[in-house]
Amino acid sequence: MGFLDDDDCYLTDHLLRLEKCLLNFDAQVAYSGCKLVQRDALGEDKEGILQTKVIGEYNDAFDPQRLYYENYIPLINLLISRELWQRLNGFDPNFDVFEDWDMLLRLSQLTRFYHLNRLTTEYAVWGRQQITQRTAASEWFDAYARMLQKHILSLSPEKQLKLLTHYWIISQERRGIVGQNQRELENLKIDLIRQQEPSPMPDNSKRK
């Protein structure tokens, strides 16, 4: 996560792109996309092989309603004006987990985010060493309950109903997309198997 300040000099290319977005489109928050990669070191010495596999990406358009039920913007791809960050008063110290999600939600209530539709970074997951994978299930449950209490249950019944309806529509759309992708994958596997099958031998007995 970065901050825009007239006195700052950015060295990384993706922050320079985000800075241009803020300046050219009169925005206070901008974010880009990133690849989600899984990395594993094979071997215990320094000469071990580093295995990397792309397992997804974060690069979705800004949807303030979606932020109520899904954290889809990595902080490494986020740039915020310093003035707005000070107005937000930073992270909520009551959250040990989901502090980034809580911050994004509060930020989205102050302004819209500019989405730069471009993959500019990589988000690495290092096997089971990733902190989000080490968190106990009970901690996740408690943290998510605090998120619901702060951001959902505090809304009026009408707004809660609107959010639940929005979530249902999105989940149905994703289910259809996932089902279609699974069918396409199965058809591709069948085609590959057929291509690898040996051609039938000609029956020469009929020619005699």
Short mmCIF file of C-alpha atoms in Angstrom, two decimals:
data_model
loop_
_atom_site.label_atom_id
_atom_site.label_comp_id
_atom_site.label_asym_id
_atom_site.label_seq_id
_atom_site.Cartn_x
_atom_site.Cartn_y
_atom_site.Cartn_z
CA MET A 1 0.00 0.00 0.00
CA GLY A 2 1.31 3.44 -0.88
CA PHE A 3 0.45 7.07 -0.28
CA LEU A 4 0.46 9.95 -2.71
CA ASP A 5 2.49 12.90 -1.50
CA ASP A 6 3.96 15.74 -3.59
CA ASP A 7 7.32 15.29 -1.86
CA ASP A 8 7.54 11.53 -2.41
CA CYS A 9 9.48 9.88 -5.22
CA TYR A 10 8.27 6.46 -6.34
CA LEU A 11 10.81 3.94 -7.54
CA THR A 12 8.56 1.02 -8.47
CA ASP A 13 6.90 1.03 -11.87
CA HIS A 14 3.44 -0.02 -10.73
CA LEU A 15 3.25 2.79 -8.15
CA LEU A 16 4.18 5.28 -10.83
CA ARG A 17 1.26 4.03 -12.93
CA LEU A 18 -1.12 4.35 -10.00
CA GLU A 19 0.17 7.82 -9.24
CA LYS A 20 -0.64 8.87 -12.82
CA CYS A 21 -4.15 7.48 -12.38
CA LEU A 22 -4.73 9.61 -9.30
CA LEU A 23 -3.37 12.73 -10.94
CA ASN A 24 -5.01 12.30 -14.36
CA PHE A 25 -8.44 11.11 -13.22
CA ASP A 26 -8.86 13.27 -10.12
CA ALA A 27 -9.10 10.21 -7.86
CA GLN A 28 -7.97 9.71 -4.28
CA VAL A 29 -7.63 5.92 -4.39
CA ALA A 30 -6.35 3.72 -7.21
CA TYR A 31 -5.50 0.04 -7.48
CA SER A 32 -4.26 -2.35 -10.15
CA GLY A 33 -4.32 -6.13 -10.61
CA CYS A 34 -1.87 -8.80 -9.50
CA LYS A 35 -1.14 -12.44 -10.18
CA LEU A 36 -1.69 -14.90 -7.35
CA VAL A 37 1.23 -17.34 -7.36
CA GLN A 38 2.14 -20.30 -5.18
CA ARG A 39 5.83 -20.70 -4.41
CA ASP A 40 7.57 -23.64 -2.79
CA ALA A 41 11.28 -24.16 -2.16
CA LEU A 42 12.30 -27.71 -3.06
CA GLY A 43 15.27 -28.65 -0.89
CA GLU A 44 16.61 -27.30 2.38
CA ASP A 45 19.84 -25.70 1.17
CA LYS A 46 20.33 -22.39 -0.62
CA GLU A 47 20.74 -24.21 -3.92
CA GLY A 48 17.22 -25.64 -3.72
CA ILE A 49 14.84 -25.21 -6.64
CA LEU A 50 12.14 -22.58 -6.37
CA GLN A 51 8.86 -23.85 -7.79
CA THR A 52 6.31 -21.23 -8.87
CA LYS A 53 2.79 -21.80 -10.13
CA VAL A 54 0.16 -19.19 -11.08
CA ILE A 55 -3.07 -20.10 -9.27
CA GLY A 56 -5.22 -17.05 -9.96
CA GLU A 57 -5.35 -13.28 -10.11
CA TYR A 58 -6.91 -10.24 -8.47
CA ASN A 59 -8.00 -7.73 -11.08
CA ASP A 60 -11.71 -6.99 -10.70
CA ALA A 61 -13.53 -3.73 -11.27
CA PHE A 62 -14.46 -1.63 -8.27
CA ASP A 63 -17.75 -2.61 -6.64
CA PRO A 64 -18.39 -0.99 -3.23
CA GLN A 65 -21.22 -3.41 -2.44
CA ARG A 66 -19.00 -6.41 -3.07
CA LEU A 67 -16.55 -5.17 -0.44
CA TYR A 68 -19.19 -5.83 2.21
CA TYR A 69 -18.86 -9.59 1.72
CA GLU A 70 -15.54 -10.11 -0.06
CA ASN A 71 -12.04 -8.67 0.25
CA TYR A 72 -10.86 -8.63 -3.37
CA ILE A 73 -8.29 -5.79 -3.43
CA PRO A 74 -4.74 -6.64 -2.22
CA LEU A 75 -3.07 -3.80 -0.35
CA ILE A 76 0.13 -4.20 -2.36
CA ASN A 77 -1.80 -2.84 -5.36
CA LEU A 78 -3.45 0.07 -3.57
CA LEU A 79 -2.42 3.74 -3.63
CA ILE A 80 -4.15 6.29 -1.37
CA SER A 81 -3.72 10.02 -1.15
CA ARG A 82 -2.07 10.96 2.12
CA GLU A 83 -4.80 13.47 2.93
CA LEU A 84 -7.51 10.81 2.65
CA TRP A 85 -5.48 8.30 4.70
CA GLN A 86 -5.17 10.82 7.52
CA ARG A 87 -8.88 11.51 7.32
CA LEU A 88 -9.56 7.77 7.55
CA ASN A 89 -7.36 7.55 10.66
CA GLY A 90 -5.56 4.42 9.45
CA PHE A 91 -6.29 0.85 10.51
CA ASP A 92 -8.74 -0.10 13.25
CA PRO A 93 -6.60 -1.53 16.12
CA ASN A 94 -9.54 -3.73 17.19
CA PHE A 95 -8.85 -6.01 14.22
CA ASP A 96 -5.93 -8.44 14.31
CA VAL A 97 -7.38 -10.20 11.25
CA PHE A 98 -9.23 -8.49 8.38
CA GLU A 99 -7.76 -5.10 9.33
CA ASP A 100 -7.11 -4.48 5.62
CA TRP A 101 -10.68 -5.46 4.70
CA ASP A 102 -12.13 -3.17 7.37
CA MET A 103 -9.94 -0.34 6.11
CA LEU A 104 -11.05 -0.85 2.48
CA LEU A 105 -14.70 -0.84 3.50
CA ARG A 106 -14.36 2.42 5.41
CA LEU A 107 -12.37 3.90 2.54
CA SER A 108 -15.04 2.94 -0.01
CA GLN A 109 -17.59 4.89 2.03
CA LEU A 110 -15.56 8.06 1.51
CA THR A 111 -14.73 7.82 -2.20
CA ARG A 112 -14.77 5.63 -5.29
CA PHE A 113 -11.63 3.72 -6.27
CA TYR A 114 -10.03 4.01 -9.70
CA HIS A 115 -9.25 0.53 -11.10
CA LEU A 116 -6.24 0.24 -13.40
CA ASN A 117 -7.08 -2.86 -15.44
CA ARG A 118 -3.54 -4.16 -15.62
CA LEU A 119 -1.52 -6.82 -13.77
CA THR A 120 1.42 -5.00 -12.21
CA THR A 121 2.55 -7.20 -9.28
CA GLU A 122 2.61 -10.74 -7.91
CA TYR A 123 1.02 -11.89 -4.65
CA ALA A 124 3.02 -14.89 -3.43
CA VAL A 125 1.67 -17.66 -1.22
CA TRP A 126 4.54 -19.66 0.33
CA GLY A 127 3.04 -23.07 1.03
CA ARG A 128 1.73 -23.27 4.60
CA GLN A 129 3.96 -20.46 5.81
CA GLN A 130 1.48 -17.83 4.63
CA ILE A 131 0.10 -16.07 7.72
CA THR A 132 -3.50 -16.26 6.49
CA GLN A 133 -3.20 -20.04 6.24
CA ARG A 134 -1.80 -20.38 9.77
CA THR A 135 -4.67 -18.52 11.41
CA ALA A 136 -6.87 -20.88 13.43
CA ALA A 137 -10.46 -21.40 12.31
CA SER A 138 -11.78 -19.94 15.59
CA GLU A 139 -9.83 -16.71 14.96
CA TRP A 140 -11.29 -16.44 11.46
CA PHE A 141 -14.77 -16.98 12.89
CA ASP A 142 -14.36 -14.31 15.57
CA ALA A 143 -12.83 -11.79 13.16
CA TYR A 144 -15.55 -12.32 10.57
CA ALA A 145 -18.21 -11.96 13.28
CA ARG A 146 -16.69 -8.57 14.22
CA MET A 147 -16.76 -7.54 10.55
CA LEU A 148 -20.45 -8.45 10.31
CA GLN A 149 -21.23 -6.67 13.55
CA LYS A 150 -19.46 -3.48 12.51
CA HIS A 151 -20.37 -3.22 8.84
CA ILE A 152 -23.51 -5.31 8.18
CA LEU A 153 -25.61 -5.53 11.34
CA SER A 154 -25.22 -1.80 11.91
CA LEU A 155 -27.06 -1.09 8.62
CA SER A 156 -30.79 -0.61 8.29
CA PRO A 157 -32.86 -3.74 7.42
CA GLU A 158 -33.45 -2.32 3.93
CA LYS A 159 -29.71 -1.98 3.24
CA GLN A 160 -29.01 -5.43 4.67
CA LEU A 161 -31.64 -6.92 2.34
CA LYS A 162 -30.14 -5.08 -0.62
CA LEU A 163 -26.66 -6.43 0.14
CA LEU A 164 -27.92 -10.02 0.55
CA THR A 165 -29.76 -9.77 -2.76
CA HIS A 166 -26.65 -8.42 -4.46
CA TYR A 167 -24.57 -11.25 -3.01
CA TRP A 168 -27.08 -13.87 -4.16
CA ILE A 169 -27.06 -12.54 -7.74
CA ILE A 170 -23.26 -12.50 -7.88
CA SER A 171 -23.00 -16.02 -6.43
CA GLN A 172 -25.45 -17.37 -9.03
CA GLU A 173 -23.50 -15.73 -11.86
CA ARG A 174 -20.24 -17.22 -10.57
CA ARG A 175 -21.81 -20.65 -10.18
CA GLY A 176 -22.84 -20.55 -13.83
CA ILE A 177 -19.38 -19.47 -14.93
CA VAL A 178 -17.70 -22.17 -12.83
CA GLY A 179 -20.05 -24.82 -14.18
CA GLN A 180 -19.36 -23.77 -17.75
CA ASN A 181 -15.59 -23.82 -17.18
CA GLN A 182 -15.81 -27.30 -15.66
CA ARG A 183 -17.76 -28.60 -18.65
CA GLU A 184 -15.27 -27.07 -21.07
CA LEU A 185 -12.39 -28.66 -19.13
CA GLU A 186 -14.03 -32.08 -19.17
CA ASN A 187 -14.64 -31.82 -22.93
CA LEU A 188 -11.01 -30.84 -23.44
CA LYS A 189 -9.84 -33.88 -21.44
CA ILE A 190 -12.06 -36.16 -23.53
CA ASP A 191 -10.67 -34.71 -26.76
CA LEU A 192 -7.08 -35.20 -25.54
CA ILE A 193 -7.78 -38.82 -24.58
CA ARG A 194 -9.30 -39.52 -27.98
CA GLN A 195 -6.30 -38.01 -29.74
CA GLN A 196 -3.95 -40.28 -27.78
CA GLU A 197 -5.89 -43.46 -28.54
CA PRO A 198 -4.22 -45.62 -31.23
CA SER A 199 -5.96 -45.80 -34.58
CA PRO A 200 -7.77 -49.11 -35.23
CA MET A 201 -5.84 -51.62 -37.34
CA PRO A 202 -7.30 -52.19 -40.82
CA ASP A 203 -9.19 -55.47 -41.21
CA ASN A 204 -7.43 -57.16 -44.17
CA SER A 205 -9.46 -60.33 -43.89
CA LYS A 206 -12.30 -58.80 -45.83
CA ARG A 207 -10.02 -58.22 -48.82
CA LYS A 208 -9.26 -61.95 -49.31
#
